[in-house]
Amino acid sequence: MIRTLLILLAVTATLAQNNPRTERNSSRILIWNLGAWSTCSASCGGRGIIQRPFTCAEFSTGRVLSDSQCIANGMSVPSTRRQCGFTDCPVQVISRPGPCSRTCGSGVRVPITRCVQHRSDGRVVNLTQLECDRYDSSAYNNLATCNNNRCPPEYVLGEWSACSKTCGDGVQSRTVSCRQMAYGRYRTSTVRSCRHHHGRTPTSKICTNEHLCPDNYIYKAEAWTPCKVTCQKDRKVNCFSRKDNAIVHRSYCQRLQKPDEVARCINSAIYVWRVGQWGSCSKTCGGGTRMREVNCVNAYNNAPAASCPLCLKPKDYAPCAQRPCPGSAGSLALCDKQFDAPFCPTIYAWDRCDLGPSCCDCQQQYSGQ
């Protein structure tokens, strides 16, 4: 018994020395009794807390004391709370009903969704809509219908037909029916119900194809402009209404033959170009020119005039004497080309005219021999 008591006193002394939650006063040893940690209050997102209980007690007897007694003995209060759950939480999809796609006749209510995720570091992140759709698309699989009330009736209008007349006034017609949307489907309704909501709508109208009546319109041409350098003249040609003599769009005259707006100049019956005789050539060989007089005159009295088209004026000069002069570098080449004999210069140089007399005649003609 005495031995057991001595061992207990030794252990008590060791704990008092090594445990910071144990303090010894003059008569007794006080300790903090610490309970087990609780389960984390949140499994993810870094938002969880774990806690544990504690009490102040007398070591020798285990009697529970007030916390103030341990604190009065200089014992620091032990940590009883810690954060936990340091992992990313699953994505949370938050959905609410969206507006109805139709105001009547049965629409669908597309949900408005957003996704958030609590990260391990405590941040709350809003995901993009594309990322959100990857996590949950079930909201789009079961769309709720809405606004199933009947819609007001509406007209269904057909295309206007062609005019009944191709010239003058005629009539165009179209089909007119009535329908009503209910529970997502159109149903045929009476025209009377559409009239009640929208009033009457015409099924025919007057049309006119007056522009296709050739007798009502005529082409009128203005005077020709003077001849241009390109030897062309032009004029304006407009479509006129016979009723008021006003210019109208050219489509009204589309069935009429339109006068020419552009024409080539020709000598008139009054003013003509008169040419004189060619003069002598300025050279006898080697390329010269010859001249002649070209004048604009009145065809009736030969008086000088200035109204002849310049584009029709005959040339007052021409080349002449184009053959090479004797002894020139081009004479032998011309002789060779004339007789198609490249050996002629050699025959002439060797004085062997008996081998090619035609070559010698050519050479003598251009060399003056």
Short mmCIF file of C-alpha atoms in Angstrom, two decimals:
data_model
loop_
_atom_site.label_atom_id
_atom_site.label_comp_id
_atom_site.label_asym_id
_atom_site.label_seq_id
_atom_site.Cartn_x
_atom_site.Cartn_y
_atom_site.Cartn_z
CA MET A 1 0.00 0.00 0.00
CA ILE A 2 2.76 2.41 0.96
CA ARG A 3 4.64 1.46 -2.24
CA THR A 4 1.57 2.21 -4.39
CA LEU A 5 1.14 5.63 -2.79
CA LEU A 6 4.79 6.50 -3.44
CA ILE A 7 4.40 5.57 -7.15
CA LEU A 8 1.25 7.74 -7.43
CA LEU A 9 3.03 10.71 -5.89
CA ALA A 10 5.94 10.29 -8.32
CA VAL A 11 3.61 10.19 -11.37
CA THR A 12 1.72 13.22 -10.10
CA ALA A 13 4.95 15.17 -9.76
CA THR A 14 6.00 14.24 -13.31
CA LEU A 15 2.65 15.29 -14.84
CA ALA A 16 2.67 18.56 -12.98
CA GLN A 17 6.13 19.29 -14.35
CA ASN A 18 5.54 18.31 -18.03
CA ASN A 19 1.81 19.09 -18.73
CA PRO A 20 1.19 22.85 -19.47
CA ARG A 21 -2.45 22.33 -18.55
CA THR A 22 -1.46 21.24 -15.03
CA GLU A 23 -0.51 23.68 -12.28
CA ARG A 24 0.62 23.06 -8.69
CA ASN A 25 -0.27 25.39 -5.90
CA SER A 26 0.87 25.17 -2.28
CA SER A 27 -1.62 22.47 -1.38
CA ARG A 28 -2.97 20.79 -4.57
CA ILE A 29 -2.46 20.06 -8.26
CA LEU A 30 -5.01 21.43 -10.78
CA ILE A 31 -5.42 20.14 -14.35
CA TRP A 32 -7.57 20.74 -17.47
CA ASN A 33 -9.58 17.69 -18.38
CA LEU A 34 -9.89 17.74 -22.24
CA GLY A 35 -12.68 15.88 -24.07
CA ALA A 36 -12.56 14.30 -27.56
CA TRP A 37 -12.81 16.45 -30.71
CA SER A 38 -16.27 16.57 -32.26
CA THR A 39 -17.14 15.71 -35.88
CA CYS A 40 -16.42 18.53 -38.41
CA SER A 41 -19.47 20.73 -38.86
CA ALA A 42 -18.85 21.01 -42.67
CA SER A 43 -17.18 18.41 -44.81
CA CYS A 44 -15.79 20.84 -47.45
CA GLY A 45 -15.15 24.43 -48.35
CA GLY A 46 -12.91 25.20 -45.37
CA ARG A 47 -15.97 26.32 -43.40
CA GLY A 48 -16.16 23.51 -40.81
CA ILE A 49 -15.43 23.68 -37.10
CA ILE A 50 -14.45 20.96 -34.63
CA GLN A 51 -14.81 21.49 -30.87
CA ARG A 52 -13.94 19.72 -27.66
CA PRO A 53 -15.08 20.26 -24.03
CA PHE A 54 -12.78 20.96 -21.08
CA THR A 55 -13.11 21.30 -17.31
CA CYS A 56 -10.87 22.38 -14.47
CA ALA A 57 -10.25 19.56 -11.98
CA GLU A 58 -8.18 18.62 -8.94
CA PHE A 59 -5.72 15.98 -10.05
CA SER A 60 -5.59 14.02 -6.82
CA THR A 61 -9.30 13.69 -6.33
CA GLY A 62 -10.70 14.35 -9.81
CA ARG A 63 -13.08 16.85 -8.32
CA VAL A 64 -14.38 19.32 -10.95
CA LEU A 65 -13.66 22.93 -10.11
CA SER A 66 -14.66 26.18 -11.74
CA ASP A 67 -12.57 27.30 -14.73
CA SER A 68 -11.69 30.46 -12.85
CA GLN A 69 -9.71 28.48 -10.31
CA CYS A 70 -7.41 27.02 -12.98
CA ILE A 71 -7.08 30.43 -14.62
CA ALA A 72 -6.32 32.00 -11.22
CA ASN A 73 -3.44 29.55 -10.88
CA GLY A 74 -1.93 30.90 -14.13
CA MET A 75 -3.14 28.08 -16.36
CA SER A 76 -3.88 29.18 -19.97
CA VAL A 77 -7.21 28.12 -21.39
CA PRO A 78 -6.67 25.25 -23.90
CA SER A 79 -7.73 25.51 -27.57
CA THR A 80 -11.24 24.15 -28.01
CA ARG A 81 -12.10 25.16 -31.67
CA ARG A 82 -10.37 24.43 -34.99
CA GLN A 83 -11.29 24.84 -38.66
CA CYS A 84 -11.73 21.72 -40.77
CA GLY A 85 -13.10 20.48 -44.12
CA PHE A 86 -10.32 21.81 -46.36
CA THR A 87 -11.57 20.28 -49.65
CA ASP A 88 -13.58 21.71 -52.61
CA CYS A 89 -17.32 21.25 -52.22
CA PRO A 90 -19.44 19.77 -55.01
CA VAL A 91 -20.92 22.34 -57.40
CA GLN A 92 -24.23 23.68 -56.12
CA VAL A 93 -26.87 24.31 -58.81
CA ILE A 94 -29.33 27.04 -57.90
CA SER A 95 -32.37 27.17 -60.16
CA ARG A 96 -35.44 29.36 -60.33
CA PRO A 97 -38.32 29.46 -62.83
CA GLY A 98 -37.78 31.74 -65.82
CA PRO A 99 -40.33 33.77 -67.79
CA CYS A 100 -42.90 32.00 -69.96
CA SER A 101 -42.00 31.73 -73.64
CA ARG A 102 -45.50 32.80 -74.70
CA THR A 103 -48.12 35.12 -73.28
CA CYS A 104 -50.89 32.74 -74.35
CA GLY A 105 -51.55 29.47 -76.12
CA SER A 106 -49.28 27.33 -73.92
CA GLY A 107 -45.62 28.19 -73.57
CA VAL A 108 -42.76 26.73 -71.61
CA ARG A 109 -40.95 28.12 -68.64
CA VAL A 110 -37.20 27.77 -69.12
CA PRO A 111 -35.42 27.75 -65.76
CA ILE A 112 -32.75 30.28 -64.90
CA THR A 113 -29.85 28.49 -63.27
CA ARG A 114 -26.56 29.49 -61.74
CA CYS A 115 -23.83 27.39 -60.16
CA VAL A 116 -21.60 28.17 -57.19
CA GLN A 117 -18.81 26.22 -55.58
CA HIS A 118 -17.24 26.62 -52.15
CA ARG A 119 -13.51 26.09 -52.57
CA SER A 120 -11.14 24.61 -50.00
CA ASP A 121 -9.66 28.04 -49.26
CA GLY A 122 -13.06 29.43 -48.26
CA ARG A 123 -13.75 31.33 -51.51
CA VAL A 124 -17.21 31.13 -53.14
CA VAL A 125 -16.85 30.95 -56.94
CA ASN A 126 -19.65 31.58 -59.46
CA LEU A 127 -19.28 29.27 -62.48
CA THR A 128 -19.99 30.31 -66.05
CA GLN A 129 -23.25 29.19 -67.65
CA LEU A 130 -21.35 26.77 -69.91
CA GLU A 131 -19.66 25.16 -66.92
CA CYS A 132 -22.95 25.12 -65.04
CA ASP A 133 -24.74 23.24 -67.86
CA ARG A 134 -22.14 20.47 -67.66
CA TYR A 135 -22.98 19.82 -64.02
CA ASP A 136 -26.75 19.81 -64.30
CA SER A 137 -28.97 19.73 -67.38
CA SER A 138 -31.95 18.04 -65.73
CA ALA A 139 -33.73 21.38 -65.43
CA TYR A 140 -34.10 21.45 -69.22
CA ASN A 141 -35.49 17.93 -69.43
CA ASN A 142 -38.72 18.66 -67.59
CA LEU A 143 -39.89 22.06 -68.77
CA ALA A 144 -43.13 23.20 -67.24
CA THR A 145 -45.89 24.56 -69.45
CA CYS A 146 -47.36 27.96 -68.72
CA ASN A 147 -49.97 30.43 -69.95
CA ASN A 148 -52.27 27.75 -71.35
CA ASN A 149 -55.07 30.24 -71.96
CA ARG A 150 -56.31 30.65 -75.53
CA CYS A 151 -54.71 33.34 -77.67
CA PRO A 152 -56.84 35.90 -79.50
CA PRO A 153 -57.67 34.75 -83.04
CA GLU A 154 -55.38 35.95 -85.83
CA TYR A 155 -55.70 36.32 -89.59
CA VAL A 156 -53.80 34.06 -91.99
CA LEU A 157 -53.28 36.06 -95.19
CA GLY A 158 -52.37 34.51 -98.53
CA GLU A 159 -50.24 36.11 -101.26
CA TRP A 160 -51.86 38.59 -103.64
CA SER A 161 -52.66 37.11 -107.04
CA ALA A 162 -51.47 38.63 -110.33
CA CYS A 163 -53.49 41.53 -111.68
CA SER A 164 -56.49 40.36 -113.70
CA LYS A 165 -55.52 42.68 -116.59
CA THR A 166 -52.17 43.16 -118.23
CA CYS A 167 -53.07 46.68 -119.39
CA GLY A 168 -55.08 49.20 -117.41
CA ASP A 169 -57.05 48.66 -114.20
CA GLY A 170 -57.73 45.16 -112.88
CA VAL A 171 -58.29 43.26 -109.64
CA GLN A 172 -55.98 41.29 -107.31
CA SER A 173 -57.30 38.79 -104.76
CA ARG A 174 -56.00 36.70 -101.86
CA THR A 175 -57.21 34.09 -99.40
CA VAL A 176 -58.07 35.14 -95.83
CA SER A 177 -58.63 32.64 -93.00
CA CYS A 178 -58.61 32.76 -89.21
CA ARG A 179 -56.82 30.61 -86.61
CA GLN A 180 -56.35 30.52 -82.86
CA MET A 181 -53.54 29.11 -80.71
CA ALA A 182 -54.53 26.96 -77.73
CA TYR A 183 -52.49 24.40 -75.77
CA GLY A 184 -49.58 24.66 -78.15
CA ARG A 185 -51.57 24.03 -81.34
CA TYR A 186 -53.28 26.22 -83.91
CA ARG A 187 -56.96 25.55 -84.42
CA THR A 188 -59.10 26.87 -87.24
CA SER A 189 -61.47 29.59 -86.18
CA THR A 190 -64.23 31.53 -87.93
CA VAL A 191 -63.40 34.70 -89.87
CA ARG A 192 -66.09 36.38 -87.81
CA SER A 193 -64.03 35.90 -84.62
CA CYS A 194 -61.02 37.54 -86.30
CA ARG A 195 -63.20 40.44 -87.42
CA HIS A 196 -64.37 40.86 -83.84
CA HIS A 197 -60.79 41.34 -82.61
CA HIS A 198 -59.07 42.96 -85.59
CA GLY A 199 -61.80 44.31 -87.83
CA ARG A 200 -62.25 43.49 -91.50
CA THR A 201 -59.33 42.78 -93.79
CA PRO A 202 -59.64 43.05 -97.59
CA THR A 203 -59.62 39.99 -99.81
CA SER A 204 -59.29 41.99 -103.05
CA LYS A 205 -57.94 45.31 -104.29
CA ILE A 206 -57.72 47.37 -107.44
CA CYS A 207 -54.51 47.06 -109.43
CA THR A 208 -53.30 48.89 -112.50
CA ASN A 209 -50.87 47.95 -115.24
CA GLU A 210 -51.10 51.25 -117.02
CA HIS A 211 -47.35 51.20 -117.67
CA LEU A 212 -47.91 48.11 -119.84
CA CYS A 213 -50.31 49.94 -122.19
CA PRO A 214 -48.13 51.12 -125.10
CA ASP A 215 -50.74 53.55 -126.46
CA ASN A 216 -50.50 55.73 -123.34
CA TYR A 217 -46.76 56.45 -123.63
CA ILE A 218 -44.25 57.53 -126.27
CA TYR A 219 -40.49 57.94 -126.64
CA LYS A 220 -39.21 61.44 -127.48
CA ALA A 221 -35.62 62.11 -128.56
CA GLU A 222 -33.71 65.36 -128.19
CA ALA A 223 -31.32 66.78 -130.82
CA TRP A 224 -28.00 65.06 -131.52
CA THR A 225 -24.89 66.50 -129.90
CA PRO A 226 -21.94 67.51 -132.15
CA CYS A 227 -19.68 64.66 -133.23
CA LYS A 228 -17.01 63.77 -130.69
CA VAL A 229 -13.40 62.74 -131.20
CA THR A 230 -14.53 59.13 -131.08
CA CYS A 231 -16.67 59.87 -134.17
CA GLN A 232 -19.84 59.32 -132.15
CA LYS A 233 -22.76 61.55 -131.35
CA ASP A 234 -25.44 61.07 -128.68
CA ARG A 235 -28.80 62.39 -127.56
CA LYS A 236 -31.25 61.97 -124.70
CA VAL A 237 -34.29 59.74 -125.21
CA ASN A 238 -37.04 59.92 -122.56
CA CYS A 239 -40.38 58.19 -122.02
CA PHE A 240 -43.37 60.58 -121.96
CA SER A 241 -46.97 60.18 -120.88
CA ARG A 242 -49.40 61.09 -123.62
CA LYS A 243 -51.89 62.38 -121.05
CA ASP A 244 -49.87 65.20 -119.52
CA ASN A 245 -46.70 65.15 -121.68
CA ALA A 246 -44.59 64.52 -118.54
CA ILE A 247 -41.46 62.41 -118.34
CA VAL A 248 -42.14 59.05 -116.65
CA HIS A 249 -40.01 56.05 -115.74
CA ARG A 250 -38.62 54.18 -118.73
CA SER A 251 -40.47 51.01 -117.66
CA TYR A 252 -43.70 52.58 -118.97
CA CYS A 253 -42.25 52.48 -122.50
CA GLN A 254 -40.76 49.02 -122.21
CA ARG A 255 -43.03 47.63 -124.94
CA LEU A 256 -42.05 50.35 -127.41
CA GLN A 257 -39.01 50.39 -129.65
CA LYS A 258 -36.55 52.88 -128.19
CA PRO A 259 -34.74 55.24 -130.60
CA ASP A 260 -30.93 55.10 -130.62
CA GLU A 261 -29.19 57.22 -128.03
CA VAL A 262 -25.73 56.84 -129.60
CA ALA A 263 -24.83 56.83 -133.33
CA ARG A 264 -21.74 57.01 -135.51
CA CYS A 265 -21.08 60.25 -137.35
CA ILE A 266 -21.36 60.33 -141.17
CA ASN A 267 -20.84 63.11 -143.70
CA SER A 268 -23.88 65.31 -143.89
CA ALA A 269 -25.42 66.37 -147.16
CA ILE A 270 -24.28 69.98 -146.59
CA TYR A 271 -20.72 69.87 -145.25
CA VAL A 272 -18.15 67.46 -146.71
CA TRP A 273 -14.41 66.92 -146.81
CA ARG A 274 -12.80 67.72 -150.20
CA VAL A 275 -9.33 66.32 -150.96
CA GLY A 276 -6.73 67.51 -153.52
CA GLN A 277 -4.13 65.63 -155.55
CA TRP A 278 -1.13 64.05 -153.89
CA GLY A 279 2.05 66.09 -154.22
CA SER A 280 5.52 64.78 -155.09
CA CYS A 281 7.38 62.55 -152.65
CA SER A 282 9.86 64.36 -150.44
CA LYS A 283 12.50 61.68 -151.20
CA THR A 284 13.29 59.29 -154.04
CA CYS A 285 14.39 56.49 -151.70
CA GLY A 286 14.89 55.68 -148.01
CA GLY A 287 11.36 56.68 -146.91
CA GLY A 288 9.67 60.00 -147.69
CA THR A 289 6.22 61.60 -147.40
CA ARG A 290 3.78 63.22 -149.78
CA MET A 291 1.07 65.78 -148.94
CA ARG A 292 -2.34 66.86 -150.19
CA GLU A 293 -4.93 69.42 -149.27
CA VAL A 294 -7.98 68.35 -147.23
CA ASN A 295 -10.62 71.02 -146.64
CA CYS A 296 -14.14 71.20 -145.20
CA VAL A 297 -16.48 72.88 -147.66
CA ASN A 298 -20.14 73.49 -148.30
CA ALA A 299 -21.27 70.83 -150.74
CA TYR A 300 -23.48 73.27 -152.65
CA ASN A 301 -21.11 76.23 -153.23
CA ASN A 302 -17.65 74.91 -152.22
CA ALA A 303 -17.38 77.67 -149.62
CA PRO A 304 -15.06 76.92 -146.68
CA ALA A 305 -16.87 75.54 -143.63
CA ALA A 306 -16.06 74.28 -140.10
CA SER A 307 -18.83 71.77 -139.42
CA CYS A 308 -17.31 68.60 -140.87
CA PRO A 309 -16.72 65.76 -138.37
CA LEU A 310 -13.01 65.67 -137.51
CA CYS A 311 -13.20 61.93 -136.97
CA LEU A 312 -14.05 61.52 -140.66
CA LYS A 313 -11.29 63.78 -141.97
CA PRO A 314 -9.11 61.99 -144.58
CA LYS A 315 -5.36 61.99 -144.00
CA ASP A 316 -3.46 64.82 -145.66
CA TYR A 317 -0.11 62.97 -145.75
CA ALA A 318 1.13 59.50 -146.67
CA PRO A 319 4.48 57.63 -146.75
CA CYS A 320 6.30 57.12 -150.08
CA ALA A 321 9.63 55.92 -151.59
CA GLN A 322 10.12 53.30 -148.93
CA ARG A 323 12.76 51.26 -150.77
CA PRO A 324 16.37 51.57 -149.50
CA CYS A 325 18.66 53.93 -151.29
CA PRO A 326 21.51 52.46 -153.48
CA GLY A 327 24.53 51.37 -151.46
CA SER A 328 22.71 51.45 -148.18
CA ALA A 329 22.90 48.66 -145.66
CA GLY A 330 19.33 47.73 -146.41
CA SER A 331 19.76 47.26 -150.18
CA LEU A 332 21.52 43.91 -149.98
CA ALA A 333 19.04 42.67 -147.43
CA LEU A 334 16.17 43.72 -149.69
CA CYS A 335 17.81 41.96 -152.64
CA ASP A 336 18.25 38.79 -150.59
CA LYS A 337 14.59 38.88 -149.54
CA GLN A 338 13.39 39.54 -153.10
CA PHE A 339 15.15 36.55 -154.62
CA ASP A 340 15.13 34.39 -151.48
CA ALA A 341 18.82 33.72 -152.11
CA PRO A 342 21.12 34.29 -149.09
CA PHE A 343 24.13 33.41 -151.27
CA CYS A 344 23.69 36.40 -153.61
CA PRO A 345 26.17 38.68 -151.78
CA THR A 346 28.85 35.99 -152.03
CA ILE A 347 28.27 35.49 -155.81
CA TYR A 348 28.49 39.22 -156.35
CA ALA A 349 31.65 39.58 -154.22
CA TRP A 350 33.45 36.80 -156.15
CA ASP A 351 32.32 38.22 -159.50
CA ARG A 352 30.66 34.94 -160.49
CA CYS A 353 27.50 36.24 -162.08
CA ASP A 354 27.45 33.17 -164.26
CA LEU A 355 26.37 31.19 -161.19
CA GLY A 356 23.40 33.49 -160.43
CA PRO A 357 22.61 36.19 -162.97
CA SER A 358 19.46 37.25 -161.12
CA CYS A 359 21.55 38.11 -158.08
CA CYS A 360 23.80 40.34 -160.16
CA ASP A 361 20.83 42.18 -161.65
CA CYS A 362 19.51 42.93 -158.16
CA GLN A 363 22.86 44.15 -156.85
CA GLN A 364 23.44 46.37 -159.87
CA GLN A 365 19.96 47.89 -159.51
CA TYR A 366 20.57 49.09 -155.94
CA SER A 367 24.25 49.86 -156.28
CA GLY A 368 23.80 52.06 -159.35
CA GLN A 369 26.05 49.94 -161.57
#
